[in-house]
mmCIF file of C-alpha atoms in Angstrom:
data_model
loop_
_atom_site.group_PDB
_atom_site.id
_atom_site.type_symbol
_atom_site.label_atom_id
_atom_site.label_comp_id
_atom_site.label_asym_id
_atom_site.label_seq_id
_atom_site.Cartn_x
_atom_site.Cartn_y
_atom_site.Cartn_z
ATOM 1 C CA MET A 25 16.437 -44.812 -67.490
ATOM 2 C CA SER A 26 16.029 -42.134 -64.768
ATOM 3 C CA SER A 27 12.390 -41.633 -63.960
ATOM 4 C CA PHE A 28 12.252 -38.055 -64.538
ATOM 5 C CA ARG A 29 12.666 -38.877 -68.311
ATOM 6 C CA LYS A 30 9.593 -41.030 -67.964
ATOM 7 C CA VAL A 31 7.265 -38.937 -65.689
ATOM 8 C CA ASN A 32 6.511 -35.304 -65.391
ATOM 9 C CA TYR A 33 5.685 -35.330 -61.807
ATOM 10 C CA SER A 34 4.156 -31.698 -61.958
ATOM 11 C CA LEU A 35 1.133 -32.951 -64.257
ATOM 12 C CA ARG A 36 -0.266 -35.628 -61.927
ATOM 13 C CA PRO A 37 -3.438 -34.426 -60.049
ATOM 14 C CA ALA A 38 -3.817 -37.550 -57.967
ATOM 15 C CA LYS A 39 -0.292 -37.434 -57.029
ATOM 16 C CA HIS A 40 -0.829 -33.863 -56.146
ATOM 17 C CA ALA A 41 -3.541 -34.652 -54.100
ATOM 18 C CA GLN A 42 -1.665 -37.367 -52.306
ATOM 19 C CA ARG A 43 1.196 -34.987 -51.555
ATOM 20 C CA ARG A 44 -1.175 -32.573 -49.825
ATOM 21 C CA MET A 45 -2.979 -35.580 -47.842
ATOM 22 C CA VAL A 46 0.436 -36.758 -46.753
ATOM 23 C CA SER A 47 1.283 -33.206 -45.804
ATOM 24 C CA GLU A 48 -1.666 -32.871 -43.374
ATOM 25 C CA LEU A 49 -0.777 -36.366 -41.693
ATOM 26 C CA LEU A 50 2.864 -35.078 -41.271
ATOM 27 C CA GLY A 51 1.640 -32.077 -39.680
ATOM 28 C CA CYS A 52 0.202 -34.213 -37.066
ATOM 29 C CA LEU A 53 3.688 -35.308 -35.814
ATOM 30 C CA TYR A 54 4.176 -32.150 -33.579
ATOM 31 C CA PRO A 55 3.923 -33.881 -30.237
ATOM 32 C CA PHE A 56 7.202 -35.723 -30.946
ATOM 33 C CA LYS A 57 8.843 -32.560 -32.256
ATOM 34 C CA ALA A 58 8.236 -29.335 -34.129
ATOM 35 C CA VAL A 59 7.661 -30.686 -37.583
ATOM 36 C CA ARG A 60 9.511 -27.800 -39.155
ATOM 37 C CA ASP A 61 12.699 -29.258 -37.288
ATOM 38 C CA TYR A 62 12.414 -32.808 -38.825
ATOM 39 C CA GLN A 63 14.695 -33.596 -41.746
ATOM 40 C CA TYR A 64 13.111 -34.680 -44.779
ATOM 41 C CA ILE A 65 14.593 -37.389 -47.209
ATOM 42 C CA GLY A 66 13.054 -38.101 -50.662
ATOM 43 C CA PHE A 67 13.543 -38.494 -54.236
ATOM 44 C CA GLY A 68 12.784 -35.170 -55.813
ATOM 45 C CA SER A 69 13.488 -35.778 -59.262
ATOM 46 C CA LEU A 70 13.831 -32.920 -61.730
ATOM 47 C CA TRP A 71 10.494 -31.117 -60.425
ATOM 48 C CA PHE A 72 11.245 -31.392 -56.513
ATOM 49 C CA GLU A 73 7.427 -31.087 -56.285
ATOM 50 C CA ASP A 74 7.289 -32.654 -52.750
ATOM 51 C CA PHE A 75 9.981 -30.625 -51.521
ATOM 52 C CA ARG A 76 8.698 -27.499 -52.719
ATOM 53 C CA LEU A 77 5.262 -28.237 -51.105
ATOM 54 C CA PHE A 78 6.727 -29.584 -47.809
ATOM 55 C CA HIS A 79 8.900 -26.757 -47.459
ATOM 56 C CA LYS A 80 6.358 -24.229 -47.905
ATOM 57 C CA LEU A 81 3.623 -25.993 -45.947
ATOM 58 C CA LEU A 82 5.566 -27.674 -43.176
ATOM 59 C CA GLY A 83 8.656 -25.255 -42.986
ATOM 60 C CA PHE A 84 11.356 -28.067 -43.289
ATOM 61 C CA LYS A 85 14.921 -26.442 -43.203
ATOM 62 C CA LYS A 86 16.858 -29.688 -43.736
ATOM 63 C CA MET A 87 15.966 -31.700 -46.753
ATOM 64 C CA VAL A 88 17.954 -34.401 -48.616
ATOM 65 C CA SER A 89 17.194 -35.572 -52.110
ATOM 66 C CA ILE A 90 18.562 -38.866 -53.319
ATOM 67 C CA GLU A 91 19.114 -38.848 -57.230
ATOM 68 C CA ARG A 92 20.422 -41.942 -59.228
ATOM 69 C CA SER A 93 20.585 -39.657 -62.225
ATOM 70 C CA GLU A 94 24.002 -38.890 -63.954
ATOM 71 C CA ALA A 95 22.862 -35.493 -64.904
ATOM 72 C CA LYS A 96 24.189 -33.777 -61.829
ATOM 73 C CA ASP A 97 24.447 -30.187 -63.051
ATOM 74 C CA ARG A 98 20.681 -30.281 -64.265
ATOM 75 C CA PHE A 99 19.543 -31.363 -60.832
ATOM 76 C CA LEU A 100 21.612 -28.709 -59.182
ATOM 77 C CA HIS A 101 20.235 -26.118 -61.573
ATOM 78 C CA ASN A 102 16.764 -26.868 -60.696
ATOM 79 C CA LYS A 103 17.075 -27.251 -56.951
ATOM 80 C CA PRO A 104 14.464 -24.831 -55.811
ATOM 81 C CA PHE A 105 15.898 -24.149 -52.269
ATOM 82 C CA LYS A 106 19.234 -23.981 -50.783
ATOM 83 C CA ALA A 107 18.166 -26.206 -47.795
ATOM 84 C CA ILE A 108 18.067 -29.135 -50.142
ATOM 85 C CA ASN A 109 21.231 -31.291 -50.070
ATOM 86 C CA LEU A 110 21.514 -33.509 -53.139
ATOM 87 C CA LEU A 111 23.130 -37.051 -52.858
ATOM 88 C CA PHE A 112 23.721 -38.763 -56.288
ATOM 89 C CA GLY A 113 23.741 -42.457 -56.220
ATOM 90 C CA ASP A 114 21.307 -45.483 -55.472
ATOM 91 C CA SER A 115 19.157 -45.080 -52.413
ATOM 92 C CA GLY A 116 20.772 -48.255 -51.029
ATOM 93 C CA ALA A 117 24.109 -46.481 -51.155
ATOM 94 C CA LYS A 118 23.023 -43.214 -49.936
ATOM 95 C CA LEU A 119 20.583 -43.998 -47.136
ATOM 96 C CA PRO A 120 23.463 -45.303 -44.926
ATOM 97 C CA GLU A 121 25.110 -41.684 -45.139
ATOM 98 C CA ILE A 122 22.028 -40.205 -43.472
ATOM 99 C CA ASP A 123 22.244 -39.007 -39.884
ATOM 100 C CA TRP A 124 19.447 -41.233 -38.312
ATOM 101 C CA ALA A 125 19.846 -39.502 -34.969
ATOM 102 C CA LYS A 126 17.728 -36.901 -35.971
ATOM 103 C CA GLU A 127 13.812 -37.351 -36.189
ATOM 104 C CA SER A 128 13.315 -37.966 -39.883
ATOM 105 C CA ILE A 129 10.319 -38.272 -42.429
ATOM 106 C CA VAL A 130 11.362 -40.511 -45.270
ATOM 107 C CA TRP A 131 9.345 -40.947 -48.592
ATOM 108 C CA LEU A 132 10.641 -43.803 -50.834
ATOM 109 C CA ASP A 133 8.771 -42.598 -53.754
ATOM 110 C CA PHE A 134 9.552 -45.259 -56.176
ATOM 111 C CA ASP A 135 7.702 -45.576 -59.678
ATOM 112 C CA SER A 136 8.717 -49.300 -60.065
ATOM 113 C CA PRO A 137 7.288 -52.440 -58.486
ATOM 114 C CA LEU A 138 8.422 -54.194 -55.455
ATOM 115 C CA SER A 139 12.034 -55.336 -55.396
ATOM 116 C CA LEU A 140 14.389 -56.744 -53.021
ATOM 117 C CA GLU A 141 16.408 -53.379 -53.133
ATOM 118 C CA THR A 142 13.304 -51.678 -52.318
ATOM 119 C CA LEU A 143 12.968 -53.839 -49.036
ATOM 120 C CA ARG A 144 16.536 -53.300 -48.063
ATOM 121 C CA ASP A 145 15.853 -49.609 -48.050
ATOM 122 C CA VAL A 146 12.901 -49.965 -45.949
ATOM 123 C CA GLN A 147 14.675 -52.158 -43.428
ATOM 124 C CA LEU A 148 17.596 -50.051 -43.243
ATOM 125 C CA ILE A 149 15.238 -47.063 -42.377
ATOM 126 C CA SER A 150 13.269 -49.387 -39.767
ATOM 127 C CA ALA A 151 16.562 -50.208 -38.059
ATOM 128 C CA SER A 152 18.026 -46.869 -37.890
ATOM 129 C CA CYS A 153 15.419 -44.174 -37.542
ATOM 130 C CA LYS A 154 14.766 -42.430 -34.207
ATOM 131 C CA SER A 155 11.422 -42.445 -32.392
ATOM 132 C CA GLY A 156 8.867 -40.109 -33.741
ATOM 133 C CA SER A 157 10.096 -40.884 -37.457
ATOM 134 C CA CYS A 158 7.762 -41.533 -40.450
ATOM 135 C CA LEU A 159 8.387 -43.741 -43.483
ATOM 136 C CA ALA A 160 6.229 -43.519 -46.657
ATOM 137 C CA ILE A 161 6.905 -45.995 -49.406
ATOM 138 C CA THR A 162 5.280 -45.860 -52.910
ATOM 139 C CA LEU A 163 5.301 -48.571 -55.524
ATOM 140 C CA LYS A 164 3.835 -49.212 -58.745
ATOM 141 C CA VAL A 165 1.280 -52.078 -58.303
ATOM 142 C CA ASP A 166 -0.120 -52.843 -61.756
ATOM 143 C CA GLU A 167 1.699 -56.081 -62.043
ATOM 144 C CA ALA A 168 4.905 -57.868 -60.722
ATOM 145 C CA ALA A 169 8.207 -57.062 -62.222
ATOM 146 C CA GLU A 170 8.663 -61.011 -62.738
ATOM 147 C CA ILE A 171 5.684 -61.011 -65.055
ATOM 148 C CA LEU A 172 7.401 -58.557 -67.393
ATOM 149 C CA GLU A 173 10.765 -60.383 -66.940
ATOM 150 C CA ALA A 174 9.049 -63.569 -67.968
ATOM 151 C CA ALA A 175 7.242 -62.039 -71.094
ATOM 152 C CA LYS A 176 10.737 -60.633 -72.429
ATOM 153 C CA ALA A 177 12.455 -64.210 -71.953
ATOM 154 C CA GLN A 178 9.288 -65.678 -73.602
ATOM 155 C CA GLU A 179 8.449 -67.892 -70.437
ATOM 156 C CA GLU A 180 5.131 -68.926 -69.074
ATOM 157 C CA ILE A 181 3.456 -67.226 -66.038
ATOM 158 C CA GLU A 182 4.553 -70.360 -63.951
ATOM 159 C CA HIS A 183 8.234 -69.075 -64.488
ATOM 160 C CA ALA A 184 7.101 -65.460 -63.041
ATOM 161 C CA ILE A 185 5.180 -67.122 -60.157
ATOM 162 C CA ALA A 186 8.463 -69.326 -59.293
ATOM 163 C CA GLN A 187 10.734 -66.199 -59.567
ATOM 164 C CA PHE A 188 8.424 -64.149 -57.414
ATOM 165 C CA THR A 189 8.247 -66.904 -54.692
ATOM 166 C CA SER A 190 12.066 -67.379 -54.622
ATOM 167 C CA ARG A 191 12.833 -63.684 -54.407
ATOM 168 C CA PHE A 192 10.304 -62.689 -51.632
ATOM 169 C CA LYS A 193 10.021 -66.064 -49.609
ATOM 170 C CA ASP A 194 11.476 -64.447 -46.500
ATOM 171 C CA TYR A 195 8.624 -62.036 -46.508
ATOM 172 C CA TYR A 196 5.601 -63.971 -47.771
ATOM 173 C CA GLY A 197 4.562 -67.228 -46.558
ATOM 174 C CA GLY A 198 1.427 -67.691 -48.577
ATOM 175 C CA LYS A 199 1.353 -69.650 -51.878
ATOM 176 C CA VAL A 200 1.325 -67.490 -54.919
ATOM 177 C CA PHE A 201 -1.014 -67.880 -57.798
ATOM 178 C CA SER A 202 -0.796 -66.214 -61.102
ATOM 179 C CA ASP A 203 -3.940 -63.757 -60.101
ATOM 180 C CA ASP A 204 -1.733 -62.665 -56.849
ATOM 181 C CA LEU A 205 0.738 -60.937 -59.444
ATOM 182 C CA ARG A 206 -1.594 -58.362 -61.020
ATOM 183 C CA GLY A 207 -4.055 -55.709 -60.011
ATOM 184 C CA ASN A 208 -5.778 -55.489 -56.490
ATOM 185 C CA PRO A 209 -4.373 -58.914 -55.260
ATOM 186 C CA PHE A 210 -0.835 -57.945 -56.223
ATOM 187 C CA ARG A 211 -1.361 -54.520 -54.301
ATOM 188 C CA GLN A 212 -2.323 -56.578 -51.176
ATOM 189 C CA VAL A 213 0.570 -58.859 -51.590
ATOM 190 C CA CYS A 214 2.979 -55.817 -51.694
ATOM 191 C CA GLU A 215 1.254 -54.394 -48.491
ATOM 192 C CA GLU A 216 1.886 -57.797 -46.747
ATOM 193 C CA ILE A 217 5.541 -58.127 -47.869
ATOM 194 C CA VAL A 218 6.324 -54.593 -46.835
ATOM 195 C CA ASP A 219 4.833 -54.903 -43.524
ATOM 196 C CA ALA A 220 6.795 -58.168 -43.045
ATOM 197 C CA ALA A 221 9.810 -56.433 -43.949
ATOM 198 C CA VAL A 222 9.304 -53.725 -41.394
ATOM 199 C CA GLU A 223 8.116 -56.148 -38.738
ATOM 200 C CA GLN A 224 11.322 -58.345 -39.065
ATOM 201 C CA LYS A 225 13.659 -55.362 -38.601
ATOM 202 C CA ILE A 226 11.817 -53.922 -35.605
ATOM 203 C CA ALA A 227 11.944 -57.439 -34.060
ATOM 204 C CA LEU A 228 15.572 -57.749 -34.586
ATOM 205 C CA ARG A 229 16.002 -54.132 -33.272
ATOM 206 C CA ASN A 230 14.284 -54.959 -30.059
ATOM 207 C CA THR A 231 16.242 -58.007 -29.183
ATOM 208 C CA GLU A 232 18.219 -56.461 -26.469
ATOM 209 C CA LYS A 233 15.572 -53.698 -25.513
ATOM 210 C CA GLU A 234 13.054 -53.672 -22.729
ATOM 211 C CA GLY A 235 10.569 -51.250 -21.170
ATOM 212 C CA ASP A 236 10.354 -47.875 -22.665
ATOM 213 C CA ASP A 237 12.942 -48.433 -25.045
ATOM 214 C CA VAL A 238 11.225 -51.223 -26.997
ATOM 215 C CA PHE A 239 10.390 -49.927 -30.657
ATOM 216 C CA GLU A 240 6.808 -50.089 -31.896
ATOM 217 C CA PHE A 241 5.647 -49.151 -35.436
ATOM 218 C CA ARG A 242 2.056 -48.419 -36.851
ATOM 219 C CA ARG A 243 0.834 -48.325 -40.233
ATOM 220 C CA ILE A 244 -1.004 -44.988 -40.521
ATOM 221 C CA CYS A 245 -2.967 -45.301 -43.870
ATOM 222 C CA ARG A 246 -2.636 -46.760 -47.274
ATOM 223 C CA PHE A 247 -3.174 -44.515 -50.480
ATOM 224 C CA SER A 248 -4.071 -45.984 -53.679
ATOM 225 C CA TYR A 249 -4.426 -43.900 -56.833
ATOM 226 C CA SER A 250 -3.748 -43.907 -60.681
ATOM 227 C CA ASP A 251 -2.725 -41.138 -62.767
ATOM 228 C CA ALA A 252 -1.943 -43.601 -65.544
ATOM 229 C CA THR A 253 -0.810 -46.573 -63.638
ATOM 230 C CA PRO A 254 -1.851 -47.808 -60.278
ATOM 231 C CA MET A 255 0.321 -46.853 -57.529
ATOM 232 C CA LEU A 256 0.194 -47.788 -53.656
ATOM 233 C CA THR A 257 1.751 -45.702 -50.826
ATOM 234 C CA VAL A 258 1.957 -47.100 -47.302
ATOM 235 C CA LEU A 259 2.777 -44.603 -44.233
ATOM 236 C CA TYR A 260 4.383 -45.963 -41.043
ATOM 237 C CA VAL A 261 5.406 -43.960 -38.013
ATOM 238 C CA PHE A 262 8.030 -45.476 -35.582
ATOM 239 C CA TYR A 263 8.036 -44.779 -31.875
ATOM 240 C CA THR A 264 9.407 -46.178 -28.557
ATOM 241 C CA ARG A 265 7.108 -47.449 -25.840
ATOM 242 C CA GLY A 266 8.099 -44.505 -23.842
ATOM 243 C CA ASP A 267 6.725 -42.115 -26.393
ATOM 244 C CA GLN A 268 3.237 -44.037 -26.794
ATOM 245 C CA GLY A 269 1.674 -40.909 -25.225
ATOM 246 C CA LYS A 270 3.189 -38.688 -27.867
ATOM 247 C CA PHE A 271 1.923 -41.100 -30.564
ATOM 248 C CA ASP A 272 -1.371 -41.018 -29.196
ATOM 249 C CA GLU A 273 -1.555 -37.192 -29.065
ATOM 250 C CA CYS A 274 -0.912 -37.221 -32.752
ATOM 251 C CA SER A 275 -4.703 -38.160 -33.365
ATOM 252 C CA PHE A 276 -3.957 -39.052 -37.114
ATOM 253 C CA ASP A 277 -7.615 -40.421 -37.301
ATOM 254 C CA THR A 278 -8.959 -36.829 -36.783
ATOM 255 C CA VAL A 279 -7.653 -35.774 -40.177
ATOM 256 C CA ASP A 280 -10.891 -35.255 -42.576
ATOM 257 C CA PHE A 281 -9.711 -38.270 -45.033
ATOM 258 C CA LEU A 282 -8.801 -40.788 -42.365
ATOM 259 C CA PRO A 283 -11.961 -42.026 -40.497
ATOM 260 C CA ASN A 284 -9.708 -44.721 -38.758
ATOM 261 C CA MET A 285 -6.114 -45.971 -38.470
ATOM 262 C CA ASP A 286 -4.946 -48.066 -41.301
ATOM 263 C CA HIS A 287 -7.676 -46.779 -43.627
ATOM 264 C CA GLU A 288 -7.147 -47.223 -47.413
ATOM 265 C CA VAL A 289 -7.590 -43.763 -48.955
ATOM 266 C CA LYS A 290 -8.746 -44.147 -52.663
ATOM 267 C CA ILE A 291 -7.854 -40.966 -54.657
ATOM 268 C CA GLN A 292 -10.126 -41.154 -57.440
ATOM 269 C CA MET A 293 -10.412 -38.245 -60.065
ATOM 270 C CA PRO A 294 -13.820 -37.033 -61.010
ATOM 271 C CA VAL A 295 -14.631 -36.029 -64.604
ATOM 272 C CA MET A 296 -15.613 -32.587 -64.432
ATOM 273 C CA THR A 297 -15.409 -29.247 -66.164
ATOM 274 C CA LEU A 298 -13.963 -26.115 -64.489
ATOM 275 C CA LYS A 299 -17.302 -24.592 -64.529
ATOM 276 C CA GLU A 300 -18.815 -27.671 -62.866
ATOM 277 C CA ILE A 301 -15.940 -27.508 -60.258
ATOM 278 C CA ARG A 302 -16.553 -23.829 -59.715
ATOM 279 C CA GLU A 303 -20.313 -24.314 -59.231
ATOM 280 C CA ILE A 304 -19.774 -27.263 -56.573
ATOM 281 C CA GLU A 305 -17.091 -25.627 -54.742
ATOM 282 C CA GLU A 306 -19.223 -22.617 -53.974
ATOM 283 C CA GLN A 307 -21.691 -25.079 -51.979
ATOM 284 C CA LEU A 308 -18.744 -26.661 -49.903
ATOM 285 C CA PRO A 309 -18.219 -27.751 -47.418
ATOM 286 C CA THR A 310 -21.287 -29.883 -46.719
ATOM 287 C CA ASP A 311 -22.228 -32.767 -44.634
ATOM 288 C CA ASN A 312 -25.053 -33.495 -46.859
ATOM 289 C CA ILE A 313 -23.795 -34.423 -50.501
ATOM 290 C CA ASP A 314 -27.143 -35.487 -51.570
ATOM 291 C CA ALA A 315 -28.349 -32.010 -51.168
ATOM 292 C CA LEU A 316 -25.770 -30.254 -53.481
ATOM 293 C CA ASP A 317 -27.050 -28.847 -56.681
ATOM 294 C CA ALA A 318 -24.499 -30.532 -59.162
ATOM 295 C CA GLY A 319 -26.269 -30.075 -62.336
ATOM 296 C CA TYR A 320 -25.418 -32.784 -64.799
ATOM 297 C CA VAL A 321 -22.370 -34.142 -63.012
ATOM 298 C CA PRO A 322 -22.979 -37.715 -62.053
ATOM 299 C CA THR A 323 -23.252 -38.498 -58.514
ATOM 300 C CA SER A 324 -20.329 -40.652 -58.316
ATOM 301 C CA ASP A 325 -17.925 -37.995 -59.821
ATOM 302 C CA VAL A 326 -19.618 -35.381 -57.122
ATOM 303 C CA LYS A 327 -18.794 -37.873 -54.366
ATOM 304 C CA LYS A 328 -15.199 -38.338 -55.572
ATOM 305 C CA PHE A 329 -14.807 -34.528 -55.955
ATOM 306 C CA VAL A 330 -16.129 -33.766 -52.486
ATOM 307 C CA SER A 331 -13.718 -36.396 -50.765
ATOM 308 C CA ILE A 332 -10.779 -34.763 -52.262
ATOM 309 C CA TYR A 333 -11.379 -31.105 -53.393
ATOM 310 C CA ARG A 334 -9.451 -29.511 -50.543
ATOM 311 C CA TYR A 335 -6.299 -31.504 -51.965
ATOM 312 C CA LEU A 336 -6.649 -30.843 -55.641
ATOM 313 C CA PRO A 337 -4.523 -28.577 -57.557
ATOM 314 C CA ASN A 338 -6.168 -25.462 -58.900
ATOM 315 C CA PHE A 339 -6.871 -25.613 -62.770
ATOM 316 C CA SER A 340 -7.036 -22.675 -65.084
ATOM 317 C CA VAL A 341 -7.144 -22.540 -69.006
ATOM 318 C CA LEU A 342 -4.982 -20.245 -71.045
ATOM 319 C CA GLU A 343 -6.608 -19.697 -74.446
ATOM 320 C CA THR A 344 -4.783 -17.597 -77.211
#
């Protein structure tokens, strides 16, 4: 089933905040090239939310949305800008058609767990992208797909462990236990596997390179959030050693929500009324959260709100 039939991407506040945070990080790429001149490749779905936001905030003029749905006419009808080129088919089949000679920003925004197909996409981009390019990958990380497969086949958890170990043995050398396939441990395993997939392809890419032509990659940050299901997004930047100075100039760690490189950004939604939001917003920004007059809002929710309020959507209520 196409994901647009399962998820309304316009009604996910944590996802909205994440898109705005990612947009702020992408704006740091200007030492490599004017950000508006990058090409953006993503999965727009029926709502094209990331395409709308990035076109308006960052000015992308060349955007490619890969859709595996057969409802082509409906996607074309909902395409918000003529700058978007739609490619219909699986990402594994369509990514090779991209012109990788251009600086690219790619967001593989999956709503499914880690799979070998996912890693093939990651490795194709790692092997092909130009210096200064950026890759974000989003995965569902509540539990491994192998657990669901085992449950459907009425198999024990040991079957799921064996399947997972067999599938990802080329990327994960550690012993897998049942606790590793759910929750936070599974998220960490996914991070390690995606890292290994990128590292392998960069090492292969560098086989015949030397000096300034050698490719590097850095993991910029990790986002974790849940609008209903725990999700993980990892952001990488690729560059040659000759472009090390440009990478340093990006200064990603000067962005408000990123105190240091590779920081885990946890997007946690506070439980607050519109009135409470307005009252606290009137006191922001501040360097002293403890001094805020937050009324009856618990301190934990105040801290969550202050950490992400600039990136949240504007809420309003229409009553009849």
